[in-house]
Structures are given as C-alpha cells and as structure tokens.
PDB file of C-alpha atoms in Angstrom:
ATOM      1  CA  UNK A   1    -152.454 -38.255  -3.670  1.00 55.00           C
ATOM      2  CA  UNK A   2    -151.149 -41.472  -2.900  1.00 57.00           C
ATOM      3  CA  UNK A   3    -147.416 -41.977  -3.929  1.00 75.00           C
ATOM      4  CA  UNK A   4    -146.996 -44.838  -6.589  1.00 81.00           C
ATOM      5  CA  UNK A   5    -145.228 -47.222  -4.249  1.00 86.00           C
ATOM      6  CA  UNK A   6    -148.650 -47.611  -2.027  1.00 91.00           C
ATOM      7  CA  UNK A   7    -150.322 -47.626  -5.096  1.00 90.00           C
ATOM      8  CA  UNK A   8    -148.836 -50.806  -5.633  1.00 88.00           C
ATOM      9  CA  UNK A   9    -148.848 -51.730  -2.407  1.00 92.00           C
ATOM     10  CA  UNK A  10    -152.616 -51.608  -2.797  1.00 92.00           C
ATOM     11  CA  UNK A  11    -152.964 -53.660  -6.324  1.00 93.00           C
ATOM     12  CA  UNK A  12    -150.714 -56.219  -4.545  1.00 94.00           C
ATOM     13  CA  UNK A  13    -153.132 -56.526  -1.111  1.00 95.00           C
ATOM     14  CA  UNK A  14    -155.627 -56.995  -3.944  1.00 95.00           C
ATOM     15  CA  UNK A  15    -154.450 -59.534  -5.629  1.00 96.00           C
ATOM     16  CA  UNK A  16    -153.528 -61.155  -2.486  1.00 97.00           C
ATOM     17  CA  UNK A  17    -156.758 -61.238  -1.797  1.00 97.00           C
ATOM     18  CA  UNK A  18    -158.136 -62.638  -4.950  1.00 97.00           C
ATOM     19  CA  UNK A  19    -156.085 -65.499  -4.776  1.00 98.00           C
ATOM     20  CA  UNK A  20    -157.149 -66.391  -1.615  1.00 97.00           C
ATOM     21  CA  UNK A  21    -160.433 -66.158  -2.506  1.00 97.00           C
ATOM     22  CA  UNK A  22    -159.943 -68.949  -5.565  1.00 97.00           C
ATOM     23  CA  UNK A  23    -157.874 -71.233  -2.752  1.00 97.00           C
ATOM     24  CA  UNK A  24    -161.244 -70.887  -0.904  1.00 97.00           C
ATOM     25  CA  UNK A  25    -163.646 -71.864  -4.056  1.00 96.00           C
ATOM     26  CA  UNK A  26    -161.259 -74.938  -4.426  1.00 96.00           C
ATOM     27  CA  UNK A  27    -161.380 -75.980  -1.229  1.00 96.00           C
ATOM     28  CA  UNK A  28    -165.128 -75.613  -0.964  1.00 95.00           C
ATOM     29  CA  UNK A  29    -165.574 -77.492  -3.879  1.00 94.00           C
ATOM     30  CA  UNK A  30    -163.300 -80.414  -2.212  1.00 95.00           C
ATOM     31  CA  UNK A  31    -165.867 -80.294   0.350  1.00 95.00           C
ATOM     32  CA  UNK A  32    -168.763 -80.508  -2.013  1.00 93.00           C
ATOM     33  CA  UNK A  33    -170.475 -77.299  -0.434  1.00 94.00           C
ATOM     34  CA  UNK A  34    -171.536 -75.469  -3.676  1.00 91.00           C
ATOM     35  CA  UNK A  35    -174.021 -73.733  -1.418  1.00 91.00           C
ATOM     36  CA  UNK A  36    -171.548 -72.045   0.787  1.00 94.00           C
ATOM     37  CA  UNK A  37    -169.514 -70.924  -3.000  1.00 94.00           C
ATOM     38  CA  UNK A  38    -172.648 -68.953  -4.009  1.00 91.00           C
ATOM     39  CA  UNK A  39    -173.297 -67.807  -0.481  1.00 92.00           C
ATOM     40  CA  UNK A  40    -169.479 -66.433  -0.171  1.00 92.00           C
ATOM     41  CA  UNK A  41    -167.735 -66.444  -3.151  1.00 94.00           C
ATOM     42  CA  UNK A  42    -169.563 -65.771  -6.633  1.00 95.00           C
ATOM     43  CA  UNK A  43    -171.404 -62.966  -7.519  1.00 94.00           C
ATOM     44  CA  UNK A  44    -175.296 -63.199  -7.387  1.00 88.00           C
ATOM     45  CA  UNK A  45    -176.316 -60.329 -10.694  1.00 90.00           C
ATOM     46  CA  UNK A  46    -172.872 -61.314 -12.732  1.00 93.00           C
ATOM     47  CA  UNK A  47    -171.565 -64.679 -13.045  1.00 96.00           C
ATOM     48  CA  UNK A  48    -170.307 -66.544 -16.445  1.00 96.00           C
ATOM     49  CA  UNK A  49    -168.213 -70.153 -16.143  1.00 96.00           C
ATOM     50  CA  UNK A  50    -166.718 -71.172 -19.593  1.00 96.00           C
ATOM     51  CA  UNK A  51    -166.131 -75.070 -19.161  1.00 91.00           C
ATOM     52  CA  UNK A  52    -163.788 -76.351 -22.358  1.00 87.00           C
ATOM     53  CA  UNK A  53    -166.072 -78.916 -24.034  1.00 83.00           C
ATOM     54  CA  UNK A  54    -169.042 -77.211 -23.326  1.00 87.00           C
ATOM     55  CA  UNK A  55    -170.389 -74.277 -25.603  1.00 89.00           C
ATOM     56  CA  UNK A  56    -172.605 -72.296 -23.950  1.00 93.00           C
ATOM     57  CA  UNK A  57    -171.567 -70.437 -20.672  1.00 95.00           C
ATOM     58  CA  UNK A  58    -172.765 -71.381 -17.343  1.00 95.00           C
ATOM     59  CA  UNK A  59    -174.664 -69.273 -15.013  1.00 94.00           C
ATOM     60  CA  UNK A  60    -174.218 -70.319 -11.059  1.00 93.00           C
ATOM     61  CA  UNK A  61    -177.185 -72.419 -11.123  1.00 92.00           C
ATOM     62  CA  UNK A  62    -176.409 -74.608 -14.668  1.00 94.00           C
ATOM     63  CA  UNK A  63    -172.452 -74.195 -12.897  1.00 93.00           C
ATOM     64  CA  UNK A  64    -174.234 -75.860  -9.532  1.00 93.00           C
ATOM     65  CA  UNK A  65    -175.381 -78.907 -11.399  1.00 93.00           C
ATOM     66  CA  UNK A  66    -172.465 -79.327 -13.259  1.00 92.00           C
ATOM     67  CA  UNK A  67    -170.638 -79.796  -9.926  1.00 93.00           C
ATOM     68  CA  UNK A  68    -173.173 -81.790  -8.927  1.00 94.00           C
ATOM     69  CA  UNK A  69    -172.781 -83.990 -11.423  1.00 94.00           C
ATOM     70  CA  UNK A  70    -168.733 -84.212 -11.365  1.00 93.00           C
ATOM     71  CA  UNK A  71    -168.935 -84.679  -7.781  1.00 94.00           C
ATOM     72  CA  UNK A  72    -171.436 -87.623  -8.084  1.00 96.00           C
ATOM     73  CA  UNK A  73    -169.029 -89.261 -10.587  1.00 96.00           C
ATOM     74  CA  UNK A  74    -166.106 -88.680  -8.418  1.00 97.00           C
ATOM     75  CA  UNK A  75    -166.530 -88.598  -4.300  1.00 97.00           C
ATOM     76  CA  UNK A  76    -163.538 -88.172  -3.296  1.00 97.00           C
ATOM     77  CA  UNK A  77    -162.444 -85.170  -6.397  1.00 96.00           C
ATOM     78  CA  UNK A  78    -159.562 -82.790  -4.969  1.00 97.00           C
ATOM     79  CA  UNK A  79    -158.092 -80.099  -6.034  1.00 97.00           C
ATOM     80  CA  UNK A  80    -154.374 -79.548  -5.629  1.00 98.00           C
ATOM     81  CA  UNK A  81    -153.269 -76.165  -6.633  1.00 98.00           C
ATOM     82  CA  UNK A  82    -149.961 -76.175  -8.182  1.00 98.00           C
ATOM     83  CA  UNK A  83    -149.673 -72.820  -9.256  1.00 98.00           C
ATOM     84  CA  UNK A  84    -151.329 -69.915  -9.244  1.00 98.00           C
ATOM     85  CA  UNK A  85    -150.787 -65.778 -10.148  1.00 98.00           C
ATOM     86  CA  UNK A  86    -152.902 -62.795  -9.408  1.00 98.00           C
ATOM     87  CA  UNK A  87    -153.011 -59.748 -12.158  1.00 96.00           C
ATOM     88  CA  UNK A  88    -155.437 -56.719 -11.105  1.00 95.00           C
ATOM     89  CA  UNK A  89    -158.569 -58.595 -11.053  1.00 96.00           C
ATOM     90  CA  UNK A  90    -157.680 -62.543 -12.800  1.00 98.00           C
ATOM     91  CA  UNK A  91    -156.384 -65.303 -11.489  1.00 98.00           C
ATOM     92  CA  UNK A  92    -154.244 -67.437 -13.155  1.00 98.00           C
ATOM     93  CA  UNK A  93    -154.542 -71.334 -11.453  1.00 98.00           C
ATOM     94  CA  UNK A  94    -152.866 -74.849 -12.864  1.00 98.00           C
ATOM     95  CA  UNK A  95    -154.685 -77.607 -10.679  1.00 97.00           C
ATOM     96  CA  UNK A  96    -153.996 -81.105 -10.315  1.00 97.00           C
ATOM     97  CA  UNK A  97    -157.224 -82.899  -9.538  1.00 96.00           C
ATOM     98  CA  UNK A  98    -157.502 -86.320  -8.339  1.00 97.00           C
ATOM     99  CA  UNK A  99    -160.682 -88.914  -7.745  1.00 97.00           C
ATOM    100  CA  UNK A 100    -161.847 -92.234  -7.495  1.00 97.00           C
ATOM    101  CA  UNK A 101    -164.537 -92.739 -10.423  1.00 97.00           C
ATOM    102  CA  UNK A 102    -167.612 -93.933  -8.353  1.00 98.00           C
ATOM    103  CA  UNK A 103    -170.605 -93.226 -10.108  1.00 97.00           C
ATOM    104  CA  UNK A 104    -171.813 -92.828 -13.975  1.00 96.00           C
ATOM    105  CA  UNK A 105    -169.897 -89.373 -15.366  1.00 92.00           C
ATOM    106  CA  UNK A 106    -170.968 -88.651 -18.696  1.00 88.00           C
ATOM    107  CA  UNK A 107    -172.491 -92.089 -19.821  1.00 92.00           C
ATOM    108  CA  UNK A 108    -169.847 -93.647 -18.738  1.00 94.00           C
ATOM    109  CA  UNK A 109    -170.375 -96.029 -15.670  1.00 95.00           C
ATOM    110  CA  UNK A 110    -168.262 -96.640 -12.776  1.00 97.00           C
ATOM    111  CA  UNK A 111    -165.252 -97.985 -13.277  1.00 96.00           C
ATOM    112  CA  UNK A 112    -163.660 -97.948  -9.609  1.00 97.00           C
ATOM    113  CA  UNK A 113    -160.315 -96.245 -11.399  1.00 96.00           C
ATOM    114  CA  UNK A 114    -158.117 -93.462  -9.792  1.00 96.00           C
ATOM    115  CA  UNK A 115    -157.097 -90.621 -11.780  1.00 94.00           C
ATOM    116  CA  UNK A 116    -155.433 -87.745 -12.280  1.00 96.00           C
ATOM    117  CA  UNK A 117    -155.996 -84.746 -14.689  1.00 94.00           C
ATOM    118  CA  UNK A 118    -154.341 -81.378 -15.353  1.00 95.00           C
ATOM    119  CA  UNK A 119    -156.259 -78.648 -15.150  1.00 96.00           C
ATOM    120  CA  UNK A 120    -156.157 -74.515 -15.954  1.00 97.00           C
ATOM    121  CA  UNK A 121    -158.357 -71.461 -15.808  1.00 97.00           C
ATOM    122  CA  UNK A 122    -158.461 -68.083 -15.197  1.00 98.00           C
ATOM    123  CA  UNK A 123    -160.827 -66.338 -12.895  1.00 98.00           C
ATOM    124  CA  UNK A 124    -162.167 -63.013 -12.853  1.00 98.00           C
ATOM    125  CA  UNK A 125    -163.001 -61.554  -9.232  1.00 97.00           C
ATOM    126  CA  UNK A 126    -164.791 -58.146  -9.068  1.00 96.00           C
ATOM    127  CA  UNK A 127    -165.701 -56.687  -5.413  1.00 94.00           C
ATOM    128  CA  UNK A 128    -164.189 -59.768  -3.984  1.00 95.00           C
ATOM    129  CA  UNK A 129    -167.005 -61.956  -5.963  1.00 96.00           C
ATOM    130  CA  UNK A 130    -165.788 -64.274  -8.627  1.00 97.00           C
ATOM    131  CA  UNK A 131    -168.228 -63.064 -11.729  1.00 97.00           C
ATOM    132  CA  UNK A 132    -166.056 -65.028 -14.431  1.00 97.00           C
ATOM    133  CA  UNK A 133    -164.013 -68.333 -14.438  1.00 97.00           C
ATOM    134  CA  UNK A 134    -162.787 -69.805 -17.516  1.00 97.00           C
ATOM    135  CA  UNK A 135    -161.582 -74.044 -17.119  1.00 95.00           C
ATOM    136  CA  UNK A 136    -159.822 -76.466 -19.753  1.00 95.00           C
ATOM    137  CA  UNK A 137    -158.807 -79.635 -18.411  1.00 92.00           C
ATOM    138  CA  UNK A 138    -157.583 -83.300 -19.929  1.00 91.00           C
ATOM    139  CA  UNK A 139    -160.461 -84.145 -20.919  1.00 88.00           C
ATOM    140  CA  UNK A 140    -158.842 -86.500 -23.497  1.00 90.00           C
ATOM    141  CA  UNK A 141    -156.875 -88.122 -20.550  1.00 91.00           C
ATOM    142  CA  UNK A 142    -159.979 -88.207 -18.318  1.00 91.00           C
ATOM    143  CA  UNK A 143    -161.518 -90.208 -20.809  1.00 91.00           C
ATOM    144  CA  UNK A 144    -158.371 -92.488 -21.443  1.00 93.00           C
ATOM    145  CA  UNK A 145    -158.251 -92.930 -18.081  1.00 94.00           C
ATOM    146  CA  UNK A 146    -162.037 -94.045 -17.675  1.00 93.00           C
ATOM    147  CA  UNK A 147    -161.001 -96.734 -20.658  1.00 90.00           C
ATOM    148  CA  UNK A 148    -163.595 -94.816 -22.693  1.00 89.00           C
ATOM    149  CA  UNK A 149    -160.768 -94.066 -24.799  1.00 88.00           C
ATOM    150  CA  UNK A 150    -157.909 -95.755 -26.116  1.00 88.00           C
ATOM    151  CA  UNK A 151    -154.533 -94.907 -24.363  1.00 83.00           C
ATOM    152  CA  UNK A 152    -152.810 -92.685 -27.168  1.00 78.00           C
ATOM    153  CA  UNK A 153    -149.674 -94.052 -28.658  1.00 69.00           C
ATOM    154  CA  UNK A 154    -146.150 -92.517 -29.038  1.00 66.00           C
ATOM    155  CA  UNK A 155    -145.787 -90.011 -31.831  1.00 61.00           C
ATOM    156  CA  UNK A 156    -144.098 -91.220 -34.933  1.00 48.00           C
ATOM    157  CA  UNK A 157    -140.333 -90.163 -34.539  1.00 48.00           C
ATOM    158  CA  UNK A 158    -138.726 -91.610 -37.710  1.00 50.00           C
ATOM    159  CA  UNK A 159    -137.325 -88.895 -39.929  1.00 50.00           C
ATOM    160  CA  UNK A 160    -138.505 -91.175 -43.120  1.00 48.00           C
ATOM    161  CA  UNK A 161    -138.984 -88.788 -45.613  1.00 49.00           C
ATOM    162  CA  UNK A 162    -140.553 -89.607 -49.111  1.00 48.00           C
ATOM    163  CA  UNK A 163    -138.460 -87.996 -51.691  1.00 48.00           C
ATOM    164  CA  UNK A 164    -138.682 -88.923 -55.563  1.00 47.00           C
TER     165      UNK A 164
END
C-alpha cells in the first residue's frame, strides 16, 4: 500500500505533467501546427473545446478550423503564459496573446494593428490527452482594438445621488 506522502508525490508528477502538456499545445499553436496538436496532444474518441462567444462545443476538427481561421487573421498570434496551476486532471492557464491583425477575422478586414488580449481557460487532460478545454478571452477588447468597436469610456465616478 503506498504511504500517503508518495501518493502525493504521484498526483504532483501528474500534474506536472499536465501542465507541460498545455505549455506544449500553446507552443504548437504559436507554430501554427494544429496537425502535430491532434497527432500528440488531444484525444482522438473524446474531445470538447468551449470557446466564450460561441455556443455550441467544438470537436477537434470544427476546433482545427477555428485555429485556422484565428491564425489567418493573425500570423504572427503568441501565446505568453502568465500563469498557470495543475489540480488532479485541469489546468488552470491566464495567457497573454499578442498579434499583428493581417488578414479578415470575423468580417472584419485587416487593419495592420497590434494587439494584446487577456485570456483564461481550463483544460481537462485524461491519459495525458487533452479531451476538454474551456477559453474566454477579451473579446470586447479584441474588437476595440480592431476599431470595430468604440474604445469604452471611464465609468461614471460622481457620487450624485437623486434624493427628493
């Protein structure tokens, strides 16, 4: 029976390892090799991706051309991981990701600007495949950014009250 303290030793080596296997998605992605992410990293029978935005879960191949698309938009898109926590079998990740947009991303056409966007999810690795990944970004600043939105303006901080 093994004693509690390898036990943990053991869920720690684990998680370990599942965090290095989302630094290796992310870099992957940075080099636009989606291929080499299905080949290595997600699981071929069980794999969801929950974009924020987007309704309906993505399976690998709708997940591929959603890449595709993002990486189209943006060339040069990387992914800087600023932090990141393992718990049995999720990762926890904050990203910062950074591009040049270079070609149309959702209707909107290239407008040659740099940006920068927070992102988070949390990803679900099972037998060292990821089978779940859950993302919410900016997407309010991505779009100010773009100009398709208006930049927002400071909050109201008078303490005007009505009273009668």
């Amino acid at each position: 029976m093994a004693s509690s303290s390898s036990k943990r030793e053991e869920e720690e080596e684990k998680e370990e390892q599942n965090k290095q296997l989302v630094r290796q998605f992310f870099e992957l992605l940075d080099r636009h090799d989606a291929d080499r992410v299905g080949q290595l990293l997600v699981s071929s029978t069980n794999y969801t991706f929950h974009v924020g935005g987007i309704s309906s879960p993505l399976g690998w191949n709708e997940h591929k051309r959603f890449l595709a698309g993002v990486t189209n938009a943006f060339p040069d898109l990387h992914h800087e991981i600023v932090d990141m926590v393992a718990e049995g079998d999720k990762v926890a990740v904050r990203l910062n990701l950074t591009g040049t947009h270079k070609g149309e991303f959702q209707g909107i056409p290239p407008t040659g600007k740099k940006l920068s966007l927070d992102e988070m999810g949390f990803i679900t690795i099972i037998d060292g495949k990821i089978t779940e990944g859950w993302i919410s970004a900016d997407t309010m600043g991505l779009l100010q950014q773009l100009g398709a939105l208006p930049p927002s303006s400071p909050a109201n901080t008078s303490s005007s009250t009505a009273s009668s």
